[in-house]
Amino acid sequence: MHIPQPRVVVLAGGVGGAKFLLGVRAALRRLGAPEATVVVNTGDDLWLSGVRLQPDVDSITYALAGQNDTVRGWGRAGDTERVNEELQAWGAGWPWFTLGDLDLGTHLARTGWLREGLTPSQVLARMAERWPLGVRLLPMTESEVDTHVLLEDGGRLHFQEWWTRHRAKLAPRAFENPGITDAVPAPGVVDAITAADVVLLAPSNPVVSIGPILAVPGVRDALRETTARVVGVSPIIGGRVVRGMADVCLTAIAVETSAAAVAQHFGARSAGGVLDAWLLAEEDAASVAEVEAAGIRTVVAPLWMSDENASAGIAEAALRA
Ligand code: GDP
Ligand code: CA
């Protein structure tokens, strides 16, 4: 099946998702295809100092707008932290969590619009008016279903506290999104998946980025029923995470940190899972037979997203799969 101008949907988390989306956008522009629809993880969202933070939404927005800090890896380029110092002096917010001044402008704008009654989808559409992103961003759901980490010692933390304060050092037992079983996909999510030619799973954290999206009731069913090809890109290269804490998350849910294990965790569509095909790195070519035996087609490709061109190559390989 070769579709010259495919309608593409991407499920994505934050920084890994953003790097991949730069490539998807470039690849679709080369094909003259319509803009991709991106279903973004909102499990990382939180309230802090009276404002709503959407880390994955903002990572994607800043990266596609060319406004991201590529050196630090998160937040806005050229940001300062004057307001943050003042918040710390008041003992407000979290002492281990830095909010940049420009970033706070985003959070204030978003929170203001939410308070005025806009829905989270409408807020995203409003934000896309400032910087044409070259993709259509949709939150996975409009409900607040922030990811919590249940610890081995019985404690419970918001994902952001577990990651930014404790650097994933406290052993997790499970990840939960309270309220998610009552949530519904945001407007447009199911329709986009249903009408797509290809659905791509970005090489995002399988547990806390892709996991919450798949946990929104209705998303898995849409992926199982769509006539689109569903193609995932491995976030694991040579048995290791490229960056972040996906290995700790995978261990907590008893999935090995390997490209093959993550593919089998998502599962073949033919066996009740969500994948038709899986892109593996050249370093993991030895796992091809194992993934194929699970009913998932494999494509071996270089998966290092070192720059936009490399990401575009990965996106093209995924679109061909
Ligand atoms: P976050 O929400 O900011 O943590 O970002 P994501 O969940 O979207 O992406 C994090 C994942 O991206 C990690 O599990 C990494 O292994 C993966 N990742 C980062 N850089 C690369 C890369 O260059 N290639 C591949 N294949 N995966 C990557
Ligand atoms: Ca994230």
mmCIF file of C-alpha atoms and ligand atoms in Angstrom:
data_model
loop_
_atom_site.group_PDB
_atom_site.id
_atom_site.type_symbol
_atom_site.label_atom_id
_atom_site.label_comp_id
_atom_site.label_asym_id
_atom_site.label_seq_id
_atom_site.Cartn_x
_atom_site.Cartn_y
_atom_site.Cartn_z
ATOM 1 C CA MET A 1 0.000 0.000 0.000
ATOM 2 C CA HIS A 2 1.626 3.253 -1.067
ATOM 3 C CA ILE A 3 -0.307 6.448 -0.454
ATOM 4 C CA PRO A 4 1.385 9.480 -2.021
ATOM 5 C CA GLN A 5 -0.228 12.055 0.291
ATOM 6 C CA PRO A 6 -1.126 10.205 3.466
ATOM 7 C CA ARG A 7 -3.363 11.549 6.211
ATOM 8 C CA VAL A 8 -1.189 11.053 9.269
ATOM 9 C CA VAL A 9 -1.937 10.982 12.989
ATOM 10 C CA VAL A 10 0.897 10.877 15.525
ATOM 11 C CA LEU A 11 0.600 9.923 19.207
ATOM 12 C CA ALA A 12 3.331 11.784 21.077
ATOM 13 C CA GLY A 13 4.852 12.746 24.416
ATOM 14 C CA GLY A 14 7.177 15.675 25.026
ATOM 15 C CA VAL A 15 10.805 16.044 23.985
ATOM 16 C CA GLY A 16 11.165 12.716 22.114
ATOM 17 C CA GLY A 17 7.792 13.337 20.509
ATOM 18 C CA ALA A 18 8.812 16.857 19.484
ATOM 19 C CA LYS A 19 12.046 15.700 17.845
ATOM 20 C CA PHE A 20 10.107 13.111 15.884
ATOM 21 C CA LEU A 21 7.429 15.632 14.865
ATOM 22 C CA LEU A 22 10.025 17.951 13.344
ATOM 23 C CA GLY A 23 10.829 15.039 11.034
ATOM 24 C CA VAL A 24 7.207 14.138 10.362
ATOM 25 C CA ARG A 25 6.433 17.738 9.404
ATOM 26 C CA ALA A 26 9.421 17.877 7.054
ATOM 27 C CA ALA A 27 8.569 14.524 5.471
ATOM 28 C CA LEU A 28 4.915 15.467 4.891
ATOM 29 C CA ARG A 29 5.915 18.824 3.409
ATOM 30 C CA ARG A 30 8.180 17.009 0.932
ATOM 31 C CA LEU A 31 5.220 14.830 -0.071
ATOM 32 C CA GLY A 32 2.840 17.784 -0.278
ATOM 33 C CA ALA A 33 0.659 15.859 2.171
ATOM 34 C CA PRO A 34 -1.767 17.478 4.637
ATOM 35 C CA GLU A 35 -0.509 18.527 8.066
ATOM 36 C CA ALA A 36 -0.343 15.714 10.603
ATOM 37 C CA THR A 37 -2.760 15.604 13.525
ATOM 38 C CA VAL A 38 -0.889 15.102 16.791
ATOM 39 C CA VAL A 39 -2.566 13.565 19.827
ATOM 40 C CA VAL A 40 -0.501 14.790 22.771
ATOM 41 C CA ASN A 41 -0.063 13.213 26.179
ATOM 42 C CA THR A 42 -1.555 15.425 28.894
ATOM 43 C CA GLY A 43 -0.728 13.040 31.747
ATOM 44 C CA ASP A 44 2.286 15.221 32.628
ATOM 45 C CA ASP A 45 0.066 18.267 33.242
ATOM 46 C CA LEU A 46 -0.211 19.847 36.657
ATOM 47 C CA TRP A 47 -1.376 22.844 38.640
ATOM 48 C CA LEU A 48 1.437 24.824 40.272
ATOM 49 C CA SER A 49 1.332 28.334 41.768
ATOM 50 C CA GLY A 50 -2.151 28.773 40.350
ATOM 51 C CA VAL A 51 -1.265 28.028 36.736
ATOM 52 C CA ARG A 52 -1.837 24.996 34.554
ATOM 53 C CA LEU A 53 1.355 23.485 33.174
ATOM 54 C CA GLN A 54 1.284 21.220 30.112
ATOM 55 C CA PRO A 55 4.889 20.059 29.743
ATOM 56 C CA ASP A 56 4.438 17.771 26.737
ATOM 57 C CA VAL A 57 2.158 20.183 24.884
ATOM 58 C CA ASP A 58 4.674 22.971 25.477
ATOM 59 C CA SER A 59 7.718 20.896 24.489
ATOM 60 C CA ILE A 60 6.033 20.166 21.164
ATOM 61 C CA THR A 61 4.765 23.715 20.663
ATOM 62 C CA TYR A 62 8.123 25.335 21.418
ATOM 63 C CA ALA A 63 10.057 22.863 19.258
ATOM 64 C CA LEU A 64 7.782 23.177 16.229
ATOM 65 C CA ALA A 65 7.752 26.966 16.619
ATOM 66 C CA GLY A 66 11.564 27.026 16.827
ATOM 67 C CA GLN A 67 11.316 28.589 20.300
ATOM 68 C CA ASN A 68 12.763 25.736 22.356
ATOM 69 C CA ASP A 69 16.019 25.687 24.298
ATOM 70 C CA THR A 70 17.962 23.067 22.365
ATOM 71 C CA VAL A 71 20.965 23.190 24.721
ATOM 72 C CA ARG A 72 19.116 22.644 27.986
ATOM 73 C CA GLY A 73 16.625 20.331 26.287
ATOM 74 C CA TRP A 74 13.430 21.879 27.736
ATOM 75 C CA GLY A 75 11.686 25.234 28.003
ATOM 76 C CA ARG A 76 12.102 28.393 25.949
ATOM 77 C CA ALA A 77 15.322 29.559 24.338
ATOM 78 C CA GLY A 78 16.807 32.600 26.083
ATOM 79 C CA ASP A 79 14.529 32.325 29.093
ATOM 80 C CA THR A 80 15.270 33.979 32.457
ATOM 81 C CA GLU A 81 14.089 33.054 35.948
ATOM 82 C CA ARG A 82 13.287 36.314 37.726
ATOM 83 C CA VAL A 83 9.697 35.424 38.537
ATOM 84 C CA ASN A 84 10.810 32.001 39.679
ATOM 85 C CA GLU A 85 13.251 33.565 42.179
ATOM 86 C CA GLU A 86 10.421 35.667 43.538
ATOM 87 C CA LEU A 87 8.122 32.635 43.822
ATOM 88 C CA GLN A 88 10.894 30.806 45.702
ATOM 89 C CA ALA A 89 11.337 33.807 48.007
ATOM 90 C CA TRP A 90 7.624 33.590 48.827
ATOM 91 C CA GLY A 91 7.950 29.853 49.405
ATOM 92 C CA ALA A 92 5.405 29.318 46.625
ATOM 93 C CA GLY A 93 5.395 26.456 44.169
ATOM 94 C CA TRP A 94 8.024 23.746 44.305
ATOM 95 C CA PRO A 95 11.646 24.669 45.167
ATOM 96 C CA TRP A 96 12.982 21.996 42.807
ATOM 97 C CA PHE A 97 10.819 23.017 39.857
ATOM 98 C CA THR A 98 11.993 25.946 37.749
ATOM 99 C CA LEU A 99 9.484 28.006 35.811
ATOM 100 C CA GLY A 100 11.089 30.286 33.234
ATOM 101 C CA ASP A 101 9.711 33.793 32.788
ATOM 102 C CA LEU A 102 8.704 33.277 29.143
ATOM 103 C CA ASP A 103 7.344 29.858 30.016
ATOM 104 C CA LEU A 104 5.248 31.441 32.792
ATOM 105 C CA GLY A 105 3.795 33.764 30.161
ATOM 106 C CA THR A 106 2.545 30.669 28.326
ATOM 107 C CA HIS A 107 1.100 29.194 31.515
ATOM 108 C CA LEU A 108 -0.625 32.455 32.449
ATOM 109 C CA ALA A 109 -2.141 32.825 28.986
ATOM 110 C CA ARG A 110 -3.372 29.236 29.046
ATOM 111 C CA THR A 111 -4.757 29.473 32.571
ATOM 112 C CA GLY A 112 -6.501 32.751 31.795
ATOM 113 C CA TRP A 113 -8.241 31.239 28.784
ATOM 114 C CA LEU A 114 -9.230 28.151 30.772
ATOM 115 C CA ARG A 115 -10.671 30.420 33.481
ATOM 116 C CA GLU A 116 -12.594 32.348 30.810
ATOM 117 C CA GLY A 117 -14.216 29.078 29.828
ATOM 118 C CA LEU A 118 -12.249 27.860 26.826
ATOM 119 C CA THR A 119 -11.798 24.104 26.700
ATOM 120 C CA PRO A 120 -8.254 22.659 26.637
ATOM 121 C CA SER A 121 -8.686 21.931 22.890
ATOM 122 C CA GLN A 122 -9.768 25.511 22.242
ATOM 123 C CA VAL A 123 -6.795 26.779 24.235
ATOM 124 C CA LEU A 124 -4.446 24.685 22.086
ATOM 125 C CA ALA A 125 -6.049 25.997 18.902
ATOM 126 C CA ARG A 126 -5.695 29.542 20.245
ATOM 127 C CA MET A 127 -2.015 29.005 20.996
ATOM 128 C CA ALA A 128 -1.440 27.675 17.477
ATOM 129 C CA GLU A 129 -2.565 31.050 16.099
ATOM 130 C CA ARG A 130 0.611 32.695 17.359
ATOM 131 C CA TRP A 131 3.036 30.197 15.870
ATOM 132 C CA PRO A 132 1.817 28.180 12.870
ATOM 133 C CA LEU A 133 3.185 24.805 13.905
ATOM 134 C CA GLY A 134 2.682 22.869 10.685
ATOM 135 C CA VAL A 135 0.705 20.220 12.569
ATOM 136 C CA ARG A 136 -2.700 20.151 14.247
ATOM 137 C CA LEU A 137 -2.292 19.593 18.002
ATOM 138 C CA LEU A 138 -5.029 17.871 19.981
ATOM 139 C CA PRO A 139 -4.866 17.011 23.682
ATOM 140 C CA MET A 140 -5.564 13.312 24.283
ATOM 141 C CA THR A 141 -8.512 14.292 26.511
ATOM 142 C CA GLU A 142 -10.001 17.447 27.985
ATOM 143 C CA SER A 143 -10.201 15.900 31.462
ATOM 144 C CA GLU A 144 -7.483 16.422 34.054
ATOM 145 C CA VAL A 145 -5.972 12.968 34.453
ATOM 146 C CA ASP A 146 -2.490 13.807 35.791
ATOM 147 C CA THR A 147 -0.121 10.839 36.065
ATOM 148 C CA HIS A 148 0.658 9.674 39.598
ATOM 149 C CA VAL A 149 3.479 7.365 40.594
ATOM 150 C CA LEU A 150 2.706 4.723 43.202
ATOM 151 C CA LEU A 151 5.910 3.941 45.072
ATOM 152 C CA GLU A 152 7.199 0.621 46.370
ATOM 153 C CA ASP A 153 7.121 2.138 49.882
ATOM 154 C CA GLY A 154 3.383 2.837 49.573
ATOM 155 C CA GLY A 155 3.691 6.560 48.810
ATOM 156 C CA ARG A 156 2.104 8.414 45.912
ATOM 157 C CA LEU A 157 3.555 11.376 44.021
ATOM 158 C CA HIS A 158 2.616 13.439 40.995
ATOM 159 C CA PHE A 159 4.754 12.260 38.097
ATOM 160 C CA GLN A 160 6.481 15.675 37.906
ATOM 161 C CA GLU A 161 7.575 15.499 41.534
ATOM 162 C CA TRP A 162 8.868 11.957 41.098
ATOM 163 C CA TRP A 163 10.847 12.960 38.014
ATOM 164 C CA THR A 164 12.036 16.524 38.619
ATOM 165 C CA ARG A 165 12.594 16.302 42.387
ATOM 166 C CA HIS A 166 13.637 12.697 42.821
ATOM 167 C CA ARG A 167 15.042 12.061 39.309
ATOM 168 C CA ALA A 168 13.112 8.760 39.194
ATOM 169 C CA LYS A 169 15.255 7.417 42.079
ATOM 170 C CA LEU A 170 12.269 6.338 44.226
ATOM 171 C CA ALA A 171 11.277 2.853 43.084
ATOM 172 C CA PRO A 172 7.881 2.923 41.356
ATOM 173 C CA ARG A 173 5.334 0.148 41.709
ATOM 174 C CA ALA A 174 2.808 1.469 39.188
ATOM 175 C CA PHE A 175 1.646 4.530 37.267
ATOM 176 C CA GLU A 176 -1.935 5.734 37.532
ATOM 177 C CA ASN A 177 -4.074 8.418 35.950
ATOM 178 C CA PRO A 178 -6.880 9.006 38.453
ATOM 179 C CA GLY A 179 -10.151 9.668 36.674
ATOM 180 C CA ILE A 180 -9.025 8.344 33.307
ATOM 181 C CA THR A 181 -11.606 5.568 33.174
ATOM 182 C CA ASP A 182 -14.291 8.288 33.102
ATOM 183 C CA ALA A 183 -12.442 10.437 30.557
ATOM 184 C CA VAL A 184 -13.234 10.593 26.856
ATOM 185 C CA PRO A 185 -10.907 11.448 23.971
ATOM 186 C CA ALA A 186 -10.770 15.156 23.120
ATOM 187 C CA PRO A 187 -12.960 16.278 20.199
ATOM 188 C CA GLY A 188 -11.419 15.182 16.907
ATOM 189 C CA VAL A 189 -9.145 12.481 18.295
ATOM 190 C CA VAL A 190 -11.219 9.439 17.363
ATOM 191 C CA ASP A 191 -12.301 10.973 14.040
ATOM 192 C CA ALA A 192 -8.693 11.704 13.106
ATOM 193 C CA ILE A 193 -7.603 8.144 13.906
ATOM 194 C CA THR A 194 -10.567 6.719 12.009
ATOM 195 C CA ALA A 195 -9.948 8.855 8.911
ATOM 196 C CA ALA A 196 -6.156 8.414 8.889
ATOM 197 C CA ASP A 197 -4.093 6.459 6.386
ATOM 198 C CA VAL A 198 -1.254 6.041 8.859
ATOM 199 C CA VAL A 199 -1.075 6.359 12.644
ATOM 200 C CA LEU A 200 2.434 6.742 14.049
ATOM 201 C CA LEU A 201 3.474 6.085 17.642
ATOM 202 C CA ALA A 202 6.351 8.505 18.243
ATOM 203 C CA PRO A 203 9.461 7.131 19.995
ATOM 204 C CA SER A 204 8.119 8.591 23.242
ATOM 205 C CA ASN A 205 8.136 7.043 26.684
ATOM 206 C CA PRO A 206 5.937 3.935 26.270
ATOM 207 C CA VAL A 207 4.679 4.036 29.860
ATOM 208 C CA VAL A 208 4.109 7.677 30.832
ATOM 209 C CA SER A 209 3.750 9.325 27.396
ATOM 210 C CA ILE A 210 2.104 6.802 25.042
ATOM 211 C CA GLY A 211 0.604 4.824 27.949
ATOM 212 C CA PRO A 212 -1.836 7.532 29.134
ATOM 213 C CA ILE A 213 -2.977 8.248 25.553
ATOM 214 C CA LEU A 214 -3.820 4.577 25.028
ATOM 215 C CA ALA A 215 -5.542 4.512 28.426
ATOM 216 C CA VAL A 216 -8.125 7.143 27.465
ATOM 217 C CA PRO A 217 -11.229 5.002 26.871
ATOM 218 C CA GLY A 218 -11.973 4.863 23.146
ATOM 219 C CA VAL A 219 -8.443 5.454 21.846
ATOM 220 C CA ARG A 220 -7.392 1.788 21.791
ATOM 221 C CA ASP A 221 -10.670 0.819 20.132
ATOM 222 C CA ALA A 222 -10.179 3.501 17.488
ATOM 223 C CA LEU A 223 -6.659 2.195 16.808
ATOM 224 C CA ARG A 224 -7.915 -1.357 16.542
ATOM 225 C CA GLU A 225 -10.752 -0.445 14.202
ATOM 226 C CA THR A 226 -9.147 2.115 11.892
ATOM 227 C CA THR A 227 -8.250 1.122 8.351
ATOM 228 C CA ALA A 228 -4.998 3.065 8.843
ATOM 229 C CA ARG A 229 -1.692 1.291 9.285
ATOM 230 C CA VAL A 230 -0.453 1.722 12.851
ATOM 231 C CA VAL A 231 3.325 2.016 12.973
ATOM 232 C CA GLY A 232 5.450 2.509 16.095
ATOM 233 C CA VAL A 233 9.003 3.811 16.370
ATOM 234 C CA SER A 234 11.167 2.291 19.093
ATOM 235 C CA PRO A 235 12.354 4.693 21.806
ATOM 236 C CA ILE A 236 14.844 2.006 22.848
ATOM 237 C CA ILE A 237 18.073 1.712 20.894
ATOM 238 C CA GLY A 238 20.529 -1.107 21.602
ATOM 239 C CA GLY A 239 18.634 -2.074 24.751
ATOM 240 C CA ARG A 240 18.895 1.403 26.294
ATOM 241 C CA VAL A 241 16.738 4.502 26.549
ATOM 242 C CA VAL A 242 18.230 7.379 24.638
ATOM 243 C CA ARG A 243 17.475 9.799 27.450
ATOM 244 C CA GLY A 244 15.013 10.064 30.316
ATOM 245 C CA MET A 245 13.663 7.373 32.618
ATOM 246 C CA ALA A 246 11.677 5.045 30.387
ATOM 247 C CA ASP A 247 13.814 2.129 31.649
ATOM 248 C CA VAL A 248 12.668 2.746 35.236
ATOM 249 C CA CYS A 249 9.046 3.031 34.070
ATOM 250 C CA LEU A 250 9.265 -0.154 31.994
ATOM 251 C CA THR A 251 10.805 -2.107 34.877
ATOM 252 C CA ALA A 252 7.913 -1.017 37.122
ATOM 253 C CA ILE A 253 5.372 -2.505 34.722
ATOM 254 C CA ALA A 254 7.497 -5.646 34.235
ATOM 255 C CA VAL A 255 8.541 -4.894 30.652
ATOM 256 C CA GLU A 256 12.193 -5.358 29.715
ATOM 257 C CA THR A 257 14.039 -2.298 28.364
ATOM 258 C CA SER A 258 14.388 -3.610 24.830
ATOM 259 C CA ALA A 259 12.904 -2.668 21.474
ATOM 260 C CA ALA A 260 11.337 -6.131 21.157
ATOM 261 C CA ALA A 261 9.739 -6.079 24.606
ATOM 262 C CA VAL A 262 8.232 -2.618 24.029
ATOM 263 C CA ALA A 263 6.806 -3.774 20.683
ATOM 264 C CA GLN A 264 5.217 -6.771 22.383
ATOM 265 C CA HIS A 265 3.942 -4.552 25.200
ATOM 266 C CA PHE A 266 2.016 -2.526 22.579
ATOM 267 C CA GLY A 267 1.104 -5.799 20.867
ATOM 268 C CA ALA A 268 0.051 -6.780 17.354
ATOM 269 C CA ARG A 269 -3.277 -5.466 16.116
ATOM 270 C CA SER A 270 -4.000 -8.982 14.903
ATOM 271 C CA ALA A 271 -3.696 -10.132 18.546
ATOM 272 C CA GLY A 272 -5.662 -7.410 20.321
ATOM 273 C CA GLY A 273 -2.821 -4.883 20.496
ATOM 274 C CA VAL A 274 -2.305 -1.665 18.547
ATOM 275 C CA LEU A 275 0.634 -2.210 16.161
ATOM 276 C CA ASP A 276 0.864 -3.309 12.536
ATOM 277 C CA ALA A 277 4.537 -2.475 12.214
ATOM 278 C CA TRP A 278 7.502 -1.459 14.383
ATOM 279 C CA LEU A 279 10.651 0.429 13.490
ATOM 280 C CA LEU A 280 13.723 -1.015 15.173
ATOM 281 C CA ALA A 281 17.188 0.477 15.253
ATOM 282 C CA GLU A 282 20.011 -1.224 13.381
ATOM 283 C CA GLU A 283 21.516 -1.967 16.814
ATOM 284 C CA ASP A 284 18.442 -4.141 17.554
ATOM 285 C CA ALA A 285 18.270 -6.006 14.231
ATOM 286 C CA ALA A 286 18.773 -9.296 16.119
ATOM 287 C CA SER A 287 15.257 -8.855 17.583
ATOM 288 C CA VAL A 288 13.483 -8.826 14.212
ATOM 289 C CA ALA A 289 12.456 -12.495 14.328
ATOM 290 C CA GLU A 290 11.051 -12.157 17.864
ATOM 291 C CA VAL A 291 8.907 -9.132 16.951
ATOM 292 C CA GLU A 292 7.724 -10.697 13.686
ATOM 293 C CA ALA A 293 6.791 -13.867 15.579
ATOM 294 C CA ALA A 294 4.501 -11.692 17.701
ATOM 295 C CA GLY A 295 2.649 -10.702 14.517
ATOM 296 C CA ILE A 296 4.237 -7.266 14.083
ATOM 297 C CA ARG A 297 6.002 -6.357 10.833
ATOM 298 C CA THR A 298 9.446 -4.904 11.385
ATOM 299 C CA VAL A 299 11.510 -2.300 9.600
ATOM 300 C CA VAL A 300 15.140 -1.814 10.564
ATOM 301 C CA ALA A 301 16.324 1.782 10.222
ATOM 302 C CA PRO A 302 18.709 4.239 11.869
ATOM 303 C CA LEU A 303 16.649 5.646 14.758
ATOM 304 C CA TRP A 304 18.929 8.362 16.178
ATOM 305 C CA MET A 305 17.058 11.667 15.923
ATOM 306 C CA SER A 306 20.264 13.700 15.806
ATOM 307 C CA ASP A 307 18.739 16.482 13.713
ATOM 308 C CA GLU A 308 15.606 17.297 11.725
ATOM 309 C CA ASN A 309 16.903 15.514 8.652
ATOM 310 C CA ALA A 310 17.566 12.313 10.579
ATOM 311 C CA SER A 311 14.074 12.520 12.095
ATOM 312 C CA ALA A 312 12.585 13.088 8.643
ATOM 313 C CA GLY A 313 14.331 9.917 7.446
ATOM 314 C CA ILE A 314 12.769 7.988 10.340
ATOM 315 C CA ALA A 315 9.355 9.472 9.577
ATOM 316 C CA GLU A 316 9.686 8.492 5.909
ATOM 317 C CA ALA A 317 10.666 4.944 6.852
ATOM 318 C CA ALA A 318 7.637 4.778 9.165
ATOM 319 C CA LEU A 319 5.313 6.101 6.459
ATOM 320 C CA ARG A 320 6.610 3.486 4.013
ATOM 321 C CA ALA A 321 6.252 0.648 6.525
HETATM 322 P P1 GDP B 1 9.256 13.496 27.409
HETATM 323 O O1 GDP B 1 7.754 13.540 27.532
HETATM 324 O O2 GDP B 1 9.883 14.846 27.322
HETATM 325 O O3 GDP B 1 9.899 12.568 28.389
HETATM 326 O O4 GDP B 1 9.528 12.878 25.978
HETATM 327 P P2 GDP B 1 8.911 11.640 25.246
HETATM 328 O O5 GDP B 1 8.157 10.733 26.142
HETATM 329 O O6 GDP B 1 8.223 12.132 24.020
HETATM 330 O O7 GDP B 1 10.233 10.933 24.744
HETATM 331 C C1 GDP B 1 11.125 10.311 25.647
HETATM 332 C C2 GDP B 1 11.698 9.102 24.945
HETATM 333 O O8 GDP B 1 12.325 9.516 23.731
HETATM 334 C C3 GDP B 1 12.759 8.393 25.762
HETATM 335 O O9 GDP B 1 12.245 7.145 26.174
HETATM 336 C C4 GDP B 1 13.926 8.209 24.784
HETATM 337 O O10 GDP B 1 14.434 6.898 24.780
HETATM 338 C C5 GDP B 1 13.323 8.577 23.421
HETATM 339 N N1 GDP B 1 14.278 9.221 22.550
HETATM 340 C C6 GDP B 1 14.940 10.381 22.790
HETATM 341 N N2 GDP B 1 15.787 10.658 21.780
HETATM 342 C C7 GDP B 1 15.647 9.641 20.867
HETATM 343 C C8 GDP B 1 16.262 9.344 19.601
HETATM 344 O O11 GDP B 1 17.122 10.080 19.105
HETATM 345 N N3 GDP B 1 15.838 8.206 18.969
HETATM 346 C C9 GDP B 1 14.900 7.363 19.498
HETATM 347 N N4 GDP B 1 14.543 6.282 18.811
HETATM 348 N N5 GDP B 1 14.312 7.613 20.690
HETATM 349 C C10 GDP B 1 14.683 8.731 21.362
HETATM 350 CA CA CA B 2 6.501 14.049 29.202
#
